[in-house]
Amino acid sequence: MTATLVLTAHPGDFVWRAGGAIALATSRGRRVVIGCMSFGERGESASLWRKGYTLDEVKAHRRGEAEQAAKVLGAEIRFFDADDYPLVETPELLRGLIDLYREVQPAVVLTHAAADPYNFDHPFAHAIALKSRILAQAPGVEGPGEVIGAPPVFCFEPHQPEQCGFIPNVLLDITEVWERKTEAMRILAAQKHLHRYYTELGSRRGLQAARNSGPNLGLPNETYAEAYMRLYPQVTRELS
Amino acid sequence: MTATLVLTAHPGDFVWRAGGAIALATSRGRRVVIGCMSFGERGESASLWRKGYTLDEVKAHRRGEAEQAAKVLGAEIRFFDADDYPLVETPELLRGLIDLYREVQPAVVLTHAAADPYNFDHPFAHAIALKSRILAQAPGVEGPGEVIGAPPVFCFEPHQPEQCGFIPNVLLDITEVWERKTEAMRILAAQKHLHRYYTELGSRRGLQAARNSGPNLGLPNETYAEAYMRLYPQVTRELS
Amino acid sequence: MTATLVLTAHPGDFVWRAGGAIALATSRGRRVVIGCMSFGERGESASLWRKGYTLDEVKAHRRGEAEQAAKVLGAEIRFFDADDYPLVETPELLRGLIDLYREVQPAVVLTHAAADPYNFDHPFAHAIALKSRILAQAPGVEGPGEVIGAPPVFCFEPHQPEQCGFIPNVLLDITEVWERKTEAMRILAAQKHLHRYYTELGSRRGLQAARNSGPNLGLPNETYAEAYMRLYPQVTRELS
Amino acid sequence: MTATLVLTAHPGDFVWRAGGAIALATSRGRRVVIGCMSFGERGESASLWRKGYTLDEVKAHRRGEAEQAAKVLGAEIRFFDADDYPLVETPELLRGLIDLYREVQPAVVLTHAAADPYNFDHPFAHAIALKSRILAQAPGVEGPGEVIGAPPVFCFEPHQPEQCGFIPNVLLDITEVWERKTEAMRILAAQKHLHRYYTELGSRRGLQAARNSGPNLGLPNETYAEAYMRLYPQVTRELS
Amino acid sequence: MTATLVLTAHPGDFVWRAGGAIALATSRGRRVVIGCMSFGERGESASLWRKGYTLDEVKAHRRGEAEQAAKVLGAEIRFFDADDYPLVETPELLRGLIDLYREVQPAVVLTHAAADPYNFDHPFAHAIALKSRILAQAPGVEGPGEVIGAPPVFCFEPHQPEQCGFIPNVLLDITEVWERKTEAMRILAAQKHLHRYYTELGSRRGLQAARNSGPNLGLPNETYAEAYMRLYPQVTRELS
Amino acid sequence: MTATLVLTAHPGDFVWRAGGAIALATSRGRRVVIGCMSFGERGESASLWRKGYTLDEVKAHRRGEAEQAAKVLGAEIRFFDADDYPLVETPELLRGLIDLYREVQPAVVLTHAAADPYNFDHPFAHAIALKSRILAQAPGVEGPGEVIGAPPVFCFEPHQPEQCGFIPNVLLDITEVWERKTEAMRILAAQKHLHRYYTELGSRRGLQAARNSGPNLGLPNETYAEAYMRLYPQVTRELS
């Protein structure tokens, strides 16, 4: 009824960038479905290639990790097995995403930011996630399931935010599920150097959340947070 | 405990631009305090001048209207009697605003947008509202009362939003208090041509709110809304 | 000799967004040619689908409406019958647009704005309209007709302008042809809720035109206007 | 009846940056009034200081040049004798500018661009020119003369446009008065190195004007032009 | 070891826009490789078409000129013979660019700017140059040669910089190789009118370089320079 | 001969934000002069006020710390003792800064970024630092010493960079002086919570420097760096 849909270019993305939001939602009994467009086999598996893995072995390895991480976070996961580096639009990928939107009927959508000059799969994933969301709204576009409404979209933080035009306008307090996110991050053995990076990032965004939180929330400095960039206007019944 | 502080350049501003937000808050039992920097005696009282009012008469008239409108909206109102057109920074105005912040301890702040090439009092009011908010946070800045936290700031919609760099990122559903806002607008006799304008604006922003509202809110097309531009990142415990 | 070319993604667009400009030009004896890239069969015909129309019936219905509306406005209309939702580039569409530019030799071009996060057909139509304009200028690009010059391009207003980066820099007084635009809007039965919306928009943009008109034009508040965003620098022999 | 008001920080500005627009207007029998806020005695008279001139001599020299140049261009000139480098707001300067607006009742206003990191007098002049224009519109602001309407404002080109956020959106064909502008430039002996610079600039902007001119104007490559940035939306009865 | 890779849409681009940077590098004994995506046969050869050349003749002519100009500048040149006007992505072009990156192992990359509303081949060339650079970094992307590092990217100046979002952040002093660039420009007979244009541009950018050069460089006003826009942060061991 | 001038609003700023750049310059035998506009007595000394210090005691304490930190970094330091929170322009402060520029004749200038919605002293310091730099260039502005040239200006990183429009375009490798910066940070006892924050920042910016460094520098991941935003175009004799 109030599901979250997370659409990523590669499997690692949902852990590092949105693991807290996912764990927070599932900890409250909500459904979260992750759609991985590719296995990140070319662009984010350098260490496996260096070990001599074949393409199939790389994919199987990344799939295994991703399934394990999704399980820790309490989320379902789907794979579209599109080629990565570069990700390109195929009718199957677009069709699959439209169908997934209509199946999940998300109340919230998370995906990549609009720009990333260090990884072009990310803006591509952003563009196709938004495009399929609009198409899933139209009765004239065929396919199983009901058309969807207009769920809000939140972009997660890229690696070098200032170079990507990423201006955080939402800071999500994930302190209560931080351990869960940490556990999921430990699974991604192929990208160990990122563990420390994202722990510091969680702490820094948490400090900023505390600095920006009004009297109502009153967060302490020891908060952990994830930064997001909301794309469409927030619709609300209360200013806060 | 969860007060709202509304800081405006002239008395009319709080009715046209934020009357819905004010009525919504007071309808829920919250305190709202409006701080009018000037009486709008030079810049927004053309019809009174044309009738031959003196400066004092203009001010008294605008004060009367504003008090009446505030009463309809259920809010308190304070006047700083700074000169308008142009509003300029004086030690008294800055001091008064700092003291007001500390007295009210707002959980939410509403004020003008950062730019308005059609009325320079508006960006000035924006600047001094933000500046006094920061100063009110510092223990080293003297004055009565306790320092404040970091309440979120929402800018209300200027008359020609696209010329003012105003990009609405919050649409507030004010349908349930629309009658109250309408009643307040009727009081501002000096600016009657604005009544129709802001009724249509409420309806149009409401339609946009409906178009942007996800499955959780599910607003109908007949919604009334006010548009705001949030300045600092939203800090939250839930994406929605 | 001084023709206007209007390139739209779907048939409705030229009525709501540019009906005034079209009627104004034809009322002065100028030729206006409208190029509809698609019939809007999937993205803008929800009510027909809900009535159980087939694809061909939807297209025929939209074509009929569009031809009628064009006639009311005094304009010629061409259909490219590209698929919509999503519109995609095909060699035929690009070829057809280049040929149309060269046939019409437009002195003015109207099309969609560069961005629209609510409808991706619109920015696509913008992009291909600009691209084919440039290609039509080059002697090295084959095809019938003469190469064209560098006609100015005006983007018409999207539905939620602030979310589309649309900053109006031209306000066109269409008061004298307002009745004609109203008549054309009445034809678009499938999108009746838009009639009231665009009437209010015409009035609001008209009020802004009055507020921005210098002593030379001196427009009254009861003006009707359409907003446009000029893409290339205005070239002129007089500042006004 | 259709006067042009040119407001500059220093005397040289109106020649280099707007000499063509001025000559074009006066050649058509229109009144042009130039308001020089300062004599440019500190910021733009380095060569005179190096020759050992006193402050009064520098001012007298700059005044003489400016009067001569204005005469060549057919324009009236007023001096406010504010200090330059830095120009600062005084009640006298603001008052003087408001009065000048009301006296001249301009149909067109020319002034500096909003930013210039190489010369802070320019953005100051921009800001006070816009501020006094708004104040001159209000019946509540005292002073001789009638309130003004809303004349369009055009910013002239700064020396390093890309560093100043200057995006030309108007290219004015000044070919027919180029000789007049050249003559005026020759008068400004203190800044001779600028003569060649602005001749090339006129030629380059002219070439761009040709490239951007549609079939109606059809300018040749040998055009001379000045670039301007229009601040408020153009209000028009015809797209062209 | 410290090679420069220059990727252009058409042959002329590297001469007009980057001839100075190329000559400067080769004059210091560095390797420079130019990759021309197309021969500019449709978009930049209008004068040849008007003379009745066939497609093959146009290509051969442009190739000849380009080879000669590259020789004068001391650089190697490769041709990808993609169609121009419009340039489109093909697997061969992408593959070829990735391979070229890995062969050259550039320490510096030069290419077009991100936007150009007057020539869509330029932003396409920009996009594919950046995309292939990222792909060439990934061990998972097959092909001959070693993966590359992260060479800085500099965009060269488009014809109408302000319309292209081009803000120069690097001014390269090319005075010592100006004669060489001049010689290369003279070869491009098909575009003679550009010679004067780029000579003046070199002089103007040189003057700006002098104005922006601190005490360490202390450039004279008679400098020649080329403007570039650096895309990624500069990494340095010294601020200067 | 190649001095660096660092202009800050408060004493702490130069340590946290530019300590590495300062130590790097002095370690190479260059002169560095720090100009502190205020003692940060109101805005950045909350812990001292809470301990009951008087205004003079707060100032003396901050001066002592700053002198000690400057000594560790090998730099000279000057105090202007302007009031902080808010910093405002006085003739003395402006005069003092102009004189300092002319005395130091800097080859490099470091100061705050242009915007900071969390601390208005920072953008004020930015503005007056730039303004006095321009005034110090003009022979017509009196005062001791010679006029200065056009030294490049680098803004240091604000606390919440994305909210301040801060886009790092220079990453300075400070690994070799990291211990020195650490030592200086330890001195600022009043703001101990910042020590960990800036250590992580140094590491993160270092990682980004490594990711952005081309083959020539080839920095390891264990780099420490400071981020800067260069304001004026870089003038250079080599692209790298």
CSV table of N, CA and C in Angstrom, one decimal, chain E residues 1-2 21 24 28 30 105-108 110 133 149-152 154 168-174 176 208-217 219-220 228 230 232-240, chain F residues 1-2 21 24 28 30 105-108 110 133 149-152 154 168-174 176 208-217 219-220 228 230 232-240:
chain,number,residue,atom,x,y,z
E,1,MET,N,54.5,9.9,-23.1
E,1,MET,CA,54.4,9.9,-21.7
E,1,MET,C,53.5,11.0,-21.2
E,2,THR,N,53.5,12.2,-21.8
E,2,THR,CA,52.6,13.2,-21.5
E,2,THR,C,51.8,13.7,-22.7
E,21,ALA,N,47.1,25.6,-28.4
E,21,ALA,CA,47.4,24.6,-27.3
E,21,ALA,C,48.2,23.4,-28.0
E,24,LEU,N,51.8,24.6,-28.8
E,24,LEU,CA,52.5,24.8,-27.6
E,24,LEU,C,53.0,23.5,-27.1
E,28,ARG,N,57.1,21.8,-27.2
E,28,ARG,CA,57.9,21.3,-26.0
E,28,ARG,C,58.2,19.9,-26.1
E,30,ARG,N,56.1,17.3,-26.8
E,30,ARG,CA,55.1,16.4,-26.4
E,30,ARG,C,54.4,15.9,-27.6
E,105,GLN,N,47.0,7.1,-24.2
E,105,GLN,CA,47.2,7.4,-22.7
E,105,GLN,C,47.4,8.8,-22.4
E,106,PRO,N,46.4,9.7,-22.8
E,106,PRO,CA,46.6,11.1,-22.7
E,106,PRO,C,46.8,11.6,-21.3
E,107,ALA,N,47.6,12.6,-21.1
E,107,ALA,CA,47.7,13.4,-19.9
E,107,ALA,C,46.8,14.6,-19.9
E,108,VAL,N,46.3,15.0,-21.0
E,108,VAL,CA,45.4,16.1,-21.2
E,108,VAL,C,44.5,15.8,-22.4
E,110,LEU,N,41.4,17.5,-24.9
E,110,LEU,CA,40.7,18.7,-25.4
E,110,LEU,C,39.5,18.3,-26.2
E,133,ARG,N,36.0,8.3,-22.7
E,133,ARG,CA,37.0,8.5,-21.7
E,133,ARG,C,36.7,7.7,-20.4
E,149,GLY,N,44.0,6.5,-16.9
E,149,GLY,CA,43.8,7.2,-15.6
E,149,GLY,C,42.6,8.2,-15.8
E,150,ALA,N,42.8,9.3,-15.2
E,150,ALA,CA,41.7,10.4,-15.2
E,150,ALA,C,42.3,11.7,-15.7
E,151,PRO,N,42.6,11.7,-17.0
E,151,PRO,CA,43.2,13.0,-17.5
E,151,PRO,C,42.3,14.1,-17.4
E,152,PRO,N,42.7,15.3,-17.1
E,152,PRO,CA,41.9,16.5,-17.1
E,152,PRO,C,41.3,16.8,-18.5
E,154,PHE,N,39.6,19.7,-21.1
E,154,PHE,CA,39.4,21.2,-21.3
E,154,PHE,C,38.6,21.3,-22.6
E,168,PRO,N,34.9,30.8,-19.6
E,168,PRO,CA,36.3,30.5,-19.7
E,168,PRO,C,36.9,30.5,-18.2
E,169,ASN,N,37.5,29.4,-17.8
E,169,ASN,CA,38.1,29.4,-16.5
E,169,ASN,C,39.6,29.1,-16.7
E,170,VAL,N,40.1,29.0,-17.9
E,170,VAL,CA,41.5,28.9,-18.2
E,170,VAL,C,41.8,29.7,-19.4
E,171,LEU,N,42.8,30.6,-19.3
E,171,LEU,CA,43.3,31.4,-20.4
E,171,LEU,C,44.8,30.9,-20.6
E,172,LEU,N,45.0,30.4,-21.8
E,172,LEU,CA,46.3,29.8,-22.1
E,172,LEU,C,47.1,30.8,-23.0
E,173,ASP,N,48.2,31.2,-22.5
E,173,ASP,CA,49.1,32.1,-23.2
E,173,ASP,C,49.8,31.4,-24.4
E,174,ILE,N,49.4,31.7,-25.6
E,174,ILE,CA,50.0,31.0,-26.8
E,174,ILE,C,50.8,32.0,-27.6
E,176,GLU,N,53.9,32.6,-27.8
E,176,GLU,CA,55.2,32.1,-28.4
E,176,GLU,C,54.9,31.2,-29.6
E,208,GLN,N,42.6,39.7,-22.0
E,208,GLN,CA,41.9,39.3,-20.8
E,208,GLN,C,42.9,38.5,-19.9
E,209,ALA,N,43.8,37.7,-20.6
E,209,ALA,CA,44.8,36.9,-19.8
E,209,ALA,C,45.7,37.9,-19.1
E,210,ALA,N,46.1,39.0,-19.8
E,210,ALA,CA,46.9,40.0,-19.1
E,210,ALA,C,46.2,40.6,-17.9
E,211,ARG,N,44.9,40.9,-18.1
E,211,ARG,CA,44.2,41.5,-17.0
E,211,ARG,C,44.0,40.6,-15.8
E,212,ASN,N,44.0,39.3,-16.1
E,212,ASN,CA,43.8,38.3,-15.0
E,212,ASN,C,45.1,37.7,-14.5
E,213,SER,N,46.2,38.1,-15.1
E,213,SER,CA,47.4,37.4,-14.6
E,213,SER,C,48.0,38.1,-13.4
E,214,GLY,N,48.3,37.4,-12.4
E,214,GLY,CA,48.9,37.9,-11.2
E,214,GLY,C,50.3,38.4,-11.4
E,215,PRO,N,50.9,38.8,-10.3
E,215,PRO,CA,52.3,39.3,-10.4
E,215,PRO,C,53.3,38.3,-10.9
E,216,ASN,N,53.0,37.0,-10.7
E,216,ASN,CA,54.0,36.0,-11.1
E,216,ASN,C,54.1,35.9,-12.6
E,217,LEU,N,53.0,35.8,-13.3
E,217,LEU,CA,53.1,35.8,-14.8
E,217,LEU,C,53.4,37.1,-15.4
E,219,LEU,N,51.7,39.1,-17.6
E,219,LEU,CA,51.7,39.2,-19.0
E,219,LEU,C,51.4,40.6,-19.6
E,220,PRO,N,52.0,40.9,-20.7
E,220,PRO,CA,51.8,42.2,-21.3
E,220,PRO,C,50.4,42.2,-22.1
E,228,TYR,N,39.7,28.3,-22.4
E,228,TYR,CA,39.2,26.9,-22.2
E,228,TYR,C,38.3,26.9,-21.0
E,230,ARG,N,37.7,24.3,-18.1
E,230,ARG,CA,38.1,23.0,-17.4
E,230,ARG,C,36.9,22.3,-16.8
E,232,TYR,N,36.7,19.2,-14.9
E,232,TYR,CA,36.9,18.5,-13.6
E,232,TYR,C,37.8,19.4,-12.7
E,233,PRO,N,37.7,19.3,-11.4
E,233,PRO,CA,38.6,20.1,-10.5
E,233,PRO,C,40.1,20.0,-10.9
E,234,GLN,N,40.7,21.1,-10.9
E,234,GLN,CA,42.2,21.1,-11.0
E,234,GLN,C,42.8,20.4,-9.8
E,235,VAL,N,43.7,19.5,-10.0
E,235,VAL,CA,44.5,18.9,-8.8
E,235,VAL,C,45.9,19.5,-8.9
E,236,THR,N,46.4,20.0,-7.8
E,236,THR,CA,47.6,20.8,-7.9
E,236,THR,C,48.4,20.6,-6.6
E,237,ARG,N,49.6,20.9,-6.6
E,237,ARG,CA,50.5,21.0,-5.4
E,237,ARG,C,50.8,22.5,-5.1
E,238,GLU,N,50.2,23.4,-5.8
E,238,GLU,CA,50.5,24.8,-5.5
E,238,GLU,C,49.4,25.7,-6.1
E,239,LEU,N,48.9,26.6,-5.2
E,239,LEU,CA,47.9,27.6,-5.7
E,239,LEU,C,48.7,28.7,-6.5
E,240,SER,N,48.2,29.0,-7.6
E,240,SER,CA,48.8,30.1,-8.4
E,240,SER,C,47.9,30.5,-9.6
F,1,MET,N,58.1,38.4,-2.2
F,1,MET,CA,58.1,38.4,-3.7
F,1,MET,C,56.9,37.6,-4.2
F,2,THR,N,56.6,36.5,-3.6
F,2,THR,CA,55.4,35.8,-4.0
F,2,THR,C,54.5,35.5,-2.8
F,21,ALA,N,47.1,25.1,2.9
F,21,ALA,CA,47.6,26.0,1.9
F,21,ALA,C,48.7,26.9,2.5
F,24,LEU,N,51.8,24.9,3.3
F,24,LEU,CA,52.5,24.6,2.1
F,24,LEU,C,53.3,25.7,1.6
F,28,ARG,N,57.7,26.4,1.7
F,28,ARG,CA,58.5,26.6,0.5
F,28,ARG,C,59.2,28.0,0.6
F,30,ARG,N,57.8,30.9,1.3
F,30,ARG,CA,57.1,32.1,0.9
F,30,ARG,C,56.4,32.8,2.1
F,105,GLN,N,51.4,43.0,-1.3
F,105,GLN,CA,51.6,42.8,-2.7
F,105,GLN,C,51.4,41.3,-3.0
F,106,PRO,N,50.3,40.7,-2.7
F,106,PRO,CA,50.1,39.3,-2.8
F,106,PRO,C,50.1,38.7,-4.2
F,107,ALA,N,50.7,37.6,-4.3
F,107,ALA,CA,50.6,36.8,-5.6
F,107,ALA,C,49.4,35.9,-5.6
F,108,VAL,N,48.9,35.6,-4.4
F,108,VAL,CA,47.7,34.7,-4.3
F,108,VAL,C,46.9,35.3,-3.1
F,110,LEU,N,43.5,34.3,-0.6
F,110,LEU,CA,42.5,33.3,-0.1
F,110,LEU,C,41.5,34.0,0.8
F,133,ARG,N,40.4,44.5,-2.8
F,133,ARG,CA,41.4,44.1,-3.8
F,133,ARG,C,41.3,45.0,-5.1
F,149,GLY,N,48.7,44.4,-8.6
F,149,GLY,CA,48.3,43.8,-9.8
F,149,GLY,C,46.9,43.1,-9.7
F,150,ALA,N,46.8,41.9,-10.3
F,150,ALA,CA,45.5,41.2,-10.3
F,150,ALA,C,45.8,39.8,-9.8
F,151,PRO,N,46.1,39.6,-8.5
F,151,PRO,CA,46.4,38.3,-8.0
F,151,PRO,C,45.1,37.4,-8.0
F,152,PRO,N,45.3,36.1,-8.3
F,152,PRO,CA,44.2,35.2,-8.3
F,152,PRO,C,43.6,35.1,-6.9
F,154,PHE,N,41.2,32.6,-4.4
F,154,PHE,CA,40.7,31.3,-4.1
F,154,PHE,C,39.8,31.3,-2.9
F,168,PRO,N,33.9,23.0,-5.8
F,168,PRO,CA,35.4,23.0,-5.8
F,168,PRO,C,35.9,22.9,-7.2
F,169,ASN,N,36.8,23.8,-7.6
F,169,ASN,CA,37.4,23.6,-8.9
F,169,ASN,C,38.9,23.5,-8.8
F,170,VAL,N,39.4,23.5,-7.6
F,170,VAL,CA,40.8,23.3,-7.3
F,170,VAL,C,40.9,22.4,-6.1
F,171,LEU,N,41.7,21.3,-6.2
F,171,LEU,CA,42.0,20.4,-5.1
F,171,LEU,C,43.5,20.5,-4.8
F,172,LEU,N,43.8,21.0,-3.6
F,172,LEU,CA,45.3,21.2,-3.3
F,172,LEU,C,45.8,20.1,-2.5
F,173,ASP,N,46.8,19.4,-3.0
F,173,ASP,CA,47.4,18.3,-2.2
F,173,ASP,C,48.2,18.9,-1.1
F,174,ILE,N,47.8,18.6,0.2
F,174,ILE,CA,48.5,19.2,1.3
F,174,ILE,C,49.1,18.0,2.2
F,176,GLU,N,52.0,16.7,2.4
F,176,GLU,CA,53.3,16.9,3.0
F,176,GLU,C,53.3,17.8,4.2
F,208,GLN,N,39.2,12.5,-3.4
F,208,GLN,CA,38.7,13.1,-4.7
F,208,GLN,C,39.9,13.6,-5.5
F,209,ALA,N,40.9,14.2,-4.9
F,209,ALA,CA,42.0,14.7,-5.6
F,209,ALA,C,42.7,13.5,-6.4
F,210,ALA,N,42.8,12.4,-5.7
F,210,ALA,CA,43.4,11.2,-6.3
F,210,ALA,C,42.5,10.8,-7.5
F,211,ARG,N,41.2,10.8,-7.4
F,211,ARG,CA,40.3,10.4,-8.4
F,211,ARG,C,40.4,11.4,-9.6
F,212,ASN,N,40.7,12.6,-9.4
F,212,ASN,CA,40.7,13.6,-10.4
F,212,ASN,C,42.1,13.9,-11.0
F,213,SER,N,43.1,13.2,-10.4
F,213,SER,CA,44.5,13.6,-10.8
F,213,SER,C,44.9,12.7,-12.0
F,214,GLY,N,45.3,13.4,-13.0
F,214,GLY,CA,45.7,12.7,-14.3
F,214,GLY,C,47.0,11.9,-14.1
F,215,PRO,N,47.5,11.3,-15.1
F,215,PRO,CA,48.7,10.5,-15.0
F,215,PRO,C,50.0,11.3,-14.6
F,216,ASN,N,50.0,12.6,-14.8
F,216,ASN,CA,51.2,13.3,-14.4
F,216,ASN,C,51.4,13.4,-12.9
F,217,LEU,N,50.3,13.7,-12.2
F,217,LEU,CA,50.4,13.8,-10.7
F,217,LEU,C,50.3,12.4,-10.1
F,219,LEU,N,48.2,10.9,-7.9
F,219,LEU,CA,48.2,10.8,-6.4
F,219,LEU,C,47.6,9.5,-5.9
F,220,PRO,N,48.1,9.1,-4.8
F,220,PRO,CA,47.5,7.9,-4.1
F,220,PRO,C,46.2,8.2,-3.4
F,228,TYR,N,39.2,24.3,-3.0
F,228,TYR,CA,39.1,25.7,-3.3
F,228,TYR,C,38.2,26.0,-4.5
F,230,ARG,N,38.2,28.7,-7.4
F,230,ARG,CA,38.9,29.8,-8.0
F,230,ARG,C,37.9,30.7,-8.7
F,232,TYR,N,38.6,33.8,-10.6
F,232,TYR,CA,38.9,34.4,-11.9
F,232,TYR,C,39.5,33.3,-12.8
F,233,PRO,N,39.5,33.5,-14.1
F,233,PRO,CA,40.1,32.5,-14.9
F,233,PRO,C,41.6,32.3,-14.6
F,234,GLN,N,42.0,31.0,-14.6
F,234,GLN,CA,43.4,30.7,-14.4
F,234,GLN,C,44.2,31.1,-15.7
F,235,VAL,N,45.3,31.8,-15.5
F,235,VAL,CA,46.1,32.2,-16.6
F,235,VAL,C,47.3,31.3,-16.5
F,236,THR,N,47.7,30.7,-17.6
F,236,THR,CA,48.7,29.7,-17.6
F,236,THR,C,49.5,29.6,-18.9
F,237,ARG,N,50.6,29.0,-18.8
F,237,ARG,CA,51.4,28.7,-20.0
F,237,ARG,C,51.4,27.3,-20.4
F,238,GLU,N,50.6,26.5,-19.7
F,238,GLU,CA,50.5,25.0,-19.9
F,238,GLU,C,49.2,24.5,-19.4
F,239,LEU,N,48.5,23.7,-20.2
F,239,LEU,CA,47.3,23.0,-19.8
F,239,LEU,C,47.8,21.7,-19.0
F,240,SER,N,47.3,21.5,-17.8
F,240,SER,CA,47.6,20.3,-17.1
F,240,SER,C,46.6,20.2,-15.9
